Amino acid sequence: MPMKRFHNRAKIVQVEDVARDTVRLCLQVAEIADQVEPGQFVMLGPLAPDSHDPFLNRPFSVHACHDDIIELLIGVVGRGSRMLSEFVPGQDLYVLGPLGSGFQVPAGAKHMVLVGGGLGIAPLFYLAQHCSRLAAKTVLLYGAGNSEQLLSTVTLTDLGVELALATDDGSAGHHGHAGDLLLNWIAAQPEARGRDTYLATCGPEKMMAAVAAIGREHDFQVEVSLEARMACGVGACLGCTAFDVQGKAVRVCHEGPVFPAGEVFGP
Ligand SMILES: Cc1cc2nc3c(=O)[nH]c(=O)nc-3n(C[C@H](O)[C@H](O)[C@H](O)COP(=O)(O)OP(=O)(O)OC[C@H]3O[C@@H](n4cnc5c(N)ncnc54)[C@H](O)[C@@H]3O)c2cc1C
Ligand code: FES
C-alpha cells in the first residue's frame, strides 16, 4: 500500500538540549509516527506562519519514534534551526511527512554496521532502534568534533546496540574519525565479510565517501543518506537534484535521501 503523506499541526511535547548547539524536539503527530520508516524525513514549517520568514520549510530526519511521538535532532546552524530550538512545549508546529525513501535493510543480513558523523547520527539512531529489534548484531560507530558535540551516551546505550565513539580532538572515545572505528571493527570481526554485512552511513560527504570505499573493498551492502538544500521536499521543484543515474536526474527528497553507495560514489 502506498505511504500517505500528512501536513499537520503537531504539538511540541519536549524540547531538550542534548549536545552543544543541538536540541531534541519531540512532536506529537500520530499520523506520521504510525508509518515513518528509518531514513525518512519531515519538512518543518512555515516556522512563522504570519510573516512567512523564513519562506522555505526546513528538512529534518526522524531521529526516533515511539507511540504517537516523533523525535527530531536539530543542529542549530542558522535562522530556521535557531527558531526551532526556541519553540517550547505546548506550541504547535506545521510538519509534512513522512517524506523520501528510507534505509532498505536487507533481510537476512547478519551484521548491521551504522557509521555516523556529527548530526548524521540523527537518522542512524532511529535505524539502530529498528535494527536492534531484528535478530542481527547491530553496531553504531559515531564520531563528532569533540565530547561536547556528542549526544549523551546514556541515550545511545539505551538502544542496546554495541557502541563505539570517536572525536576529532580525542576528548572522548577514540582520537580520530568514525572511519577509523569502522576499520577497527572490521579487524576485530574476521567473519564479517561480504554481502552478509549491511553498512549504512550518514554525515559529512567526505566521511561517507571513505566509509563507502571501505565497504566496497569488503563487498558489504552499503547505503548512504545524503543532504541537499531543499525547497518543496516532495519532488516537485527539482531544487535538490544531486546527480544523474543513467541520464536521469535524481532528487534527494524523492528518490533519496538514502541511496545505494554505488549510485553516489561509483561502483
Ligand atoms: C533529508 C535531510 C535531512 C536532514 N536532517 C537533519 C537532521 O536530522 N538534523 C539537522 O540538524 N539537520 C538536518 N538536515 C539539515 C537541515 O535541514 C539544515 O541544517 C537546516 O535546514 C538549516 O536551516 P537554517 O535556517 O537553520 O540554516 P540556513 O540559515 O538556511 O543556513 C545556515 C548554514 O547551513 C547550511 N545549510 C542549510 N541547509 C543545508 C542542507 N540541507 N545541507 C547542507 N547545508 C545546509 C547553509 O549553507 C548555511 O551555511 C537535513 C537535511 C536534509 C536535506
Ligand atoms: S526539494 Fe523540491 S524536488 Fe527536492
Coordinates of C-alpha atoms and ligand atoms in Angstrom, one line a residue:
M1 CA 0.0 0.0 0.0
P2 CA 1.5 3.4 -0.9
M3 CA 2.5 5.5 2.1
K4 CA 0.4 8.5 2.9
R5 CA 1.9 11.9 3.5
F6 CA 0.4 14.3 6.0
H7 CA 0.6 18.0 6.5
N8 CA -0.3 18.5 10.1
R9 CA -0.1 20.8 13.1
A10 CA 1.9 18.8 15.5
K11 CA 2.1 19.5 19.2
I12 CA 5.5 20.1 20.7
V13 CA 5.8 17.9 23.8
Q14 CA 9.5 18.3 24.6
V15 CA 12.5 20.5 23.7
E16 CA 15.8 19.4 25.3
D17 CA 19.4 20.5 24.8
V18 CA 21.3 17.2 24.1
A19 CA 24.7 18.4 23.0
R20 CA 26.4 21.7 22.1
D21 CA 24.1 23.7 19.7
T22 CA 21.9 20.6 19.4
V23 CA 18.3 20.2 20.5
R24 CA 16.0 17.3 20.6
L25 CA 12.5 18.3 19.6
C26 CA 9.7 15.8 20.3
L27 CA 6.4 16.2 18.3
Q28 CA 3.1 14.5 18.9
V29 CA 1.9 13.6 15.5
A30 CA 0.3 10.1 15.3
E31 CA -0.3 10.1 11.6
I32 CA 3.5 10.4 10.9
A33 CA 4.7 8.3 13.9
D34 CA 2.4 5.4 12.7
Q35 CA 4.2 5.0 9.4
V36 CA 7.6 6.7 9.3
E37 CA 10.5 4.4 8.4
P38 CA 14.2 4.9 9.3
G39 CA 15.9 7.3 6.9
Q40 CA 12.7 9.2 6.1
F41 CA 12.4 12.9 6.9
V42 CA 9.8 15.6 7.5
M43 CA 9.6 19.2 6.4
L44 CA 9.0 21.7 9.2
G45 CA 7.3 25.0 8.5
P46 CA 6.1 27.6 7.9
L47 CA 8.0 28.4 11.1
A48 CA 6.4 31.8 11.3
P49 CA 3.1 31.4 9.5
D50 CA 2.2 35.2 9.9
S51 CA 5.3 36.5 8.3
H52 CA 6.5 33.6 6.1
D53 CA 10.0 34.5 7.1
P54 CA 11.9 32.2 6.6
F55 CA 10.0 31.4 3.5
L56 CA 11.1 27.9 2.9
N57 CA 10.3 24.9 5.1
R58 CA 13.3 23.0 6.6
P59 CA 14.0 19.2 6.2
F60 CA 14.9 17.1 9.3
S61 CA 15.3 13.3 9.6
V62 CA 13.3 11.4 12.0
H63 CA 15.7 10.6 14.9
A64 CA 13.4 8.3 17.0
C65 CA 9.8 7.3 17.1
H66 CA 7.6 5.8 19.7
D67 CA 3.8 5.7 20.3
D68 CA 2.4 8.9 18.6
I69 CA 5.7 10.8 19.0
I70 CA 8.5 11.6 16.5
E71 CA 11.8 12.9 17.8
L72 CA 14.0 15.2 15.7
L73 CA 17.6 16.2 16.4
I74 CA 18.1 19.9 15.4
G75 CA 21.6 21.2 14.9
V76 CA 21.5 25.0 15.3
V77 CA 23.3 26.3 12.3
G78 CA 21.2 29.2 11.0
R79 CA 18.0 31.2 11.3
G80 CA 15.5 28.4 10.8
S81 CA 17.1 25.9 13.2
R82 CA 17.6 28.7 15.8
M83 CA 13.9 29.4 15.7
L84 CA 13.1 25.7 16.1
S85 CA 15.4 25.5 19.1
E86 CA 13.4 28.3 20.7
F87 CA 10.0 26.6 20.5
V88 CA 8.6 25.5 23.8
P89 CA 6.4 22.5 24.8
G90 CA 2.7 23.2 24.1
Q91 CA 3.3 25.2 20.9
D92 CA 2.2 23.9 17.5
L93 CA 4.4 23.4 14.5
Y94 CA 3.5 22.6 10.9
V95 CA 5.0 19.3 9.8
L96 CA 4.8 17.5 6.4
G97 CA 5.8 13.9 6.2
P98 CA 6.9 11.2 6.2
L99 CA 8.9 12.0 3.1
G100 CA 11.5 10.4 0.9
S101 CA 12.9 6.9 0.7
G102 CA 14.5 5.4 3.8
F103 CA 17.1 2.7 4.5
Q104 CA 16.4 -0.7 2.9
V105 CA 17.8 -3.1 5.5
P106 CA 18.4 -6.3 3.6
A107 CA 16.5 -9.4 5.0
G108 CA 19.0 -11.9 6.4
A109 CA 22.0 -9.6 7.0
K110 CA 24.0 -10.9 9.9
H111 CA 25.8 -7.7 10.8
M112 CA 24.3 -4.2 10.8
V113 CA 27.0 -1.5 11.0
L114 CA 25.9 2.1 11.2
V115 CA 28.5 4.8 10.8
G116 CA 27.5 8.4 11.7
G117 CA 29.5 11.7 11.8
G118 CA 28.2 14.8 13.6
L119 CA 24.5 15.4 13.0
G120 CA 24.5 12.4 10.6
I121 CA 23.7 10.5 13.8
A122 CA 20.1 11.7 13.5
P123 CA 18.6 9.1 11.1
L124 CA 21.1 6.4 12.2
F125 CA 19.7 6.5 15.8
Y126 CA 16.2 5.6 14.5
L127 CA 17.8 2.9 12.2
A128 CA 19.6 1.5 15.2
Q129 CA 16.3 1.3 17.1
H130 CA 14.9 -0.6 14.2
C131 CA 17.8 -2.9 13.7
S132 CA 18.1 -3.7 17.4
R133 CA 14.6 -5.2 17.1
L134 CA 15.8 -7.6 14.4
A135 CA 17.9 -10.6 15.2
A136 CA 21.0 -9.2 13.6
K137 CA 24.0 -7.9 15.5
T138 CA 24.0 -4.0 15.4
V139 CA 26.9 -1.7 16.0
L140 CA 26.8 2.1 15.9
L141 CA 30.1 3.8 15.2
Y142 CA 29.7 7.5 16.0
G143 CA 32.2 10.4 15.5
A144 CA 32.0 14.1 16.4
G145 CA 34.3 17.0 16.7
N146 CA 34.6 16.9 20.4
S147 CA 32.9 15.5 23.6
E148 CA 30.5 18.5 23.8
Q149 CA 29.2 17.7 20.4
L150 CA 28.5 14.1 21.1
L151 CA 25.0 13.1 22.0
S152 CA 24.6 11.7 25.5
T153 CA 25.9 8.2 25.6
V154 CA 23.1 7.3 28.0
T155 CA 20.6 7.9 25.2
L156 CA 22.7 5.9 22.9
T157 CA 23.3 2.9 25.1
D158 CA 19.6 2.8 25.8
L159 CA 19.4 1.3 22.3
G160 CA 21.0 -1.9 23.4
V161 CA 23.4 -1.9 20.4
E162 CA 27.2 -2.1 20.5
L163 CA 28.6 1.4 20.5
A164 CA 32.0 3.0 19.7
L165 CA 32.8 6.7 19.8
A166 CA 35.4 8.8 18.2
T167 CA 36.2 12.5 18.5
D168 CA 38.5 14.6 16.3
D169 CA 40.3 16.1 19.3
G170 CA 40.4 12.9 21.4
S171 CA 38.2 14.4 24.2
A172 CA 36.0 11.3 24.2
G173 CA 36.4 7.8 22.7
H174 CA 39.0 7.1 20.0
H175 CA 41.1 10.0 18.9
G176 CA 40.2 10.2 15.2
H177 CA 37.3 9.6 12.9
A178 CA 34.3 7.3 12.6
G179 CA 36.0 5.7 9.5
D180 CA 38.8 4.6 11.9
L181 CA 36.2 2.9 14.1
L182 CA 35.0 1.0 11.1
L183 CA 38.4 -0.3 10.2
N184 CA 38.9 -1.3 13.9
W185 CA 35.6 -3.1 13.9
I186 CA 36.4 -5.0 10.6
A187 CA 39.8 -6.0 12.1
A188 CA 38.0 -7.5 15.1
Q189 CA 35.3 -9.3 13.1
P190 CA 37.1 -11.6 10.7
E191 CA 33.8 -13.4 10.0
A192 CA 32.1 -10.2 8.9
R193 CA 32.8 -10.1 5.2
G194 CA 30.8 -9.8 2.0
R195 CA 27.0 -9.4 1.5
D196 CA 26.1 -10.6 5.0
T197 CA 27.2 -7.3 6.3
Y198 CA 25.0 -4.2 5.8
L199 CA 26.6 -0.8 6.2
A200 CA 24.7 2.4 6.5
T201 CA 26.3 5.9 6.8
C202 CA 25.3 9.5 7.2
G203 CA 27.4 12.5 7.9
P204 CA 29.9 14.8 6.1
E205 CA 30.2 13.7 2.4
K206 CA 34.0 13.1 2.7
M207 CA 33.4 10.7 5.6
M208 CA 30.6 8.9 3.7
A209 CA 32.9 8.5 0.7
A210 CA 35.6 7.0 2.8
V211 CA 33.2 4.7 4.6
A212 CA 31.6 3.6 1.2
A213 CA 35.1 2.9 -0.2
I214 CA 35.9 0.6 2.8
G215 CA 32.5 -1.1 2.4
R216 CA 33.1 -1.7 -1.3
E217 CA 36.6 -3.2 -0.6
H218 CA 34.9 -5.7 1.7
D219 CA 31.9 -6.3 -0.6
F220 CA 29.4 -5.1 2.1
Q221 CA 26.0 -3.9 1.1
V222 CA 26.3 -0.1 1.6
E223 CA 23.7 2.7 1.8
V224 CA 24.4 6.4 2.3
S225 CA 22.0 9.2 3.4
L226 CA 22.5 12.5 1.6
E227 CA 21.7 16.1 2.4
A228 CA 20.8 18.9 -0.1
R229 CA 19.2 22.3 0.2
M230 CA 15.5 21.7 -0.3
A231 CA 12.5 23.8 -1.2
C232 CA 9.4 21.6 -1.7
G233 CA 10.7 18.3 -0.2
V234 CA 8.2 16.3 -2.4
G235 CA 10.0 16.0 -5.8
A236 CA 8.2 19.0 -7.5
C237 CA 10.8 21.8 -7.7
L238 CA 14.0 19.9 -8.7
G239 CA 15.9 22.1 -6.3
C240 CA 17.6 19.2 -4.6
T241 CA 18.8 17.4 -7.7
A242 CA 22.1 15.8 -6.8
F243 CA 23.4 13.6 -9.6
D244 CA 22.3 11.6 -12.6
V245 CA 21.8 7.8 -12.8
Q246 CA 21.8 6.6 -16.4
G247 CA 20.9 10.1 -17.6
K248 CA 18.0 10.6 -15.2
A249 CA 18.2 13.4 -12.6
V250 CA 18.0 12.1 -9.1
R251 CA 16.2 14.2 -6.5
V252 CA 17.5 13.8 -2.9
C253 CA 14.0 14.4 -1.5
H254 CA 12.2 11.9 -3.6
E255 CA 14.5 9.1 -4.8
G256 CA 16.5 9.6 -1.6
P257 CA 17.7 10.8 0.8
V258 CA 19.0 7.2 1.2
F259 CA 20.8 5.7 -1.9
P260 CA 22.9 2.7 -2.6
A261 CA 26.5 3.9 -2.1
G262 CA 27.4 2.8 -5.7
E263 CA 24.9 5.2 -7.2
V264 CA 26.5 8.2 -5.3
F265 CA 30.2 7.3 -5.2
G266 CA 30.5 4.9 -8.1
P267 CA 30.6 1.1 -8.2
Ligands
LIG1 C1 16.9 15.0 4.1 C2 17.6 15.9 5.1 C3 17.6 15.6 6.4 C4 18.2 16.4 7.3 N1 18.2 16.0 8.7 C5 18.8 16.8 9.6 C6 18.7 16.5 10.9 O1 18.2 15.4 11.3 N2 19.3 17.3 11.8 C7 19.8 18.5 11.4 O2 20.3 19.3 12.3 N3 19.9 18.9 10.2 C8 19.3 18.1 9.2 N4 19.4 18.5 7.9 C9 19.9 19.8 7.6 C10 18.9 20.9 7.9 O3 17.8 20.8 7.0 C11 19.6 22.2 7.7 O4 20.6 22.4 8.7 C12 18.6 23.3 8.0 O5 17.6 23.3 7.0 C13 19.3 24.7 8.1 O6 18.3 25.7 8.2 P1 18.7 27.1 8.9 O7 17.6 28.0 8.5 O8 19.0 26.9 10.3 O9 20.1 27.4 8.2 P2 20.3 28.5 7.0 O10 20.3 29.8 7.6 O11 19.4 28.2 5.8 O12 21.8 28.0 6.6 C14 22.8 28.0 7.6 C15 24.0 27.2 7.1 O13 23.7 25.8 7.0 C16 23.9 25.4 5.6 N5 22.8 24.5 5.2 C17 21.5 24.8 5.3 N6 20.7 23.8 4.8 C18 21.6 22.8 4.5 C19 21.4 21.5 4.0 N7 20.2 20.9 3.7 N8 22.5 20.8 3.7 C20 23.7 21.3 4.0 N9 24.0 22.5 4.5 C21 22.9 23.3 4.7 C22 23.9 26.7 4.8 O14 24.7 26.5 3.6 C23 24.5 27.7 5.7 O15 25.9 27.6 5.7 C24 18.8 17.6 6.9 C25 18.7 18.0 5.6 C26 18.2 17.1 4.7 C27 18.1 17.5 3.2
FES2 S1 13.2 19.8 -2.8 FE1 11.9 20.2 -4.5 S2 12.4 18.5 -5.8 FE2 13.5 18.1 -3.9

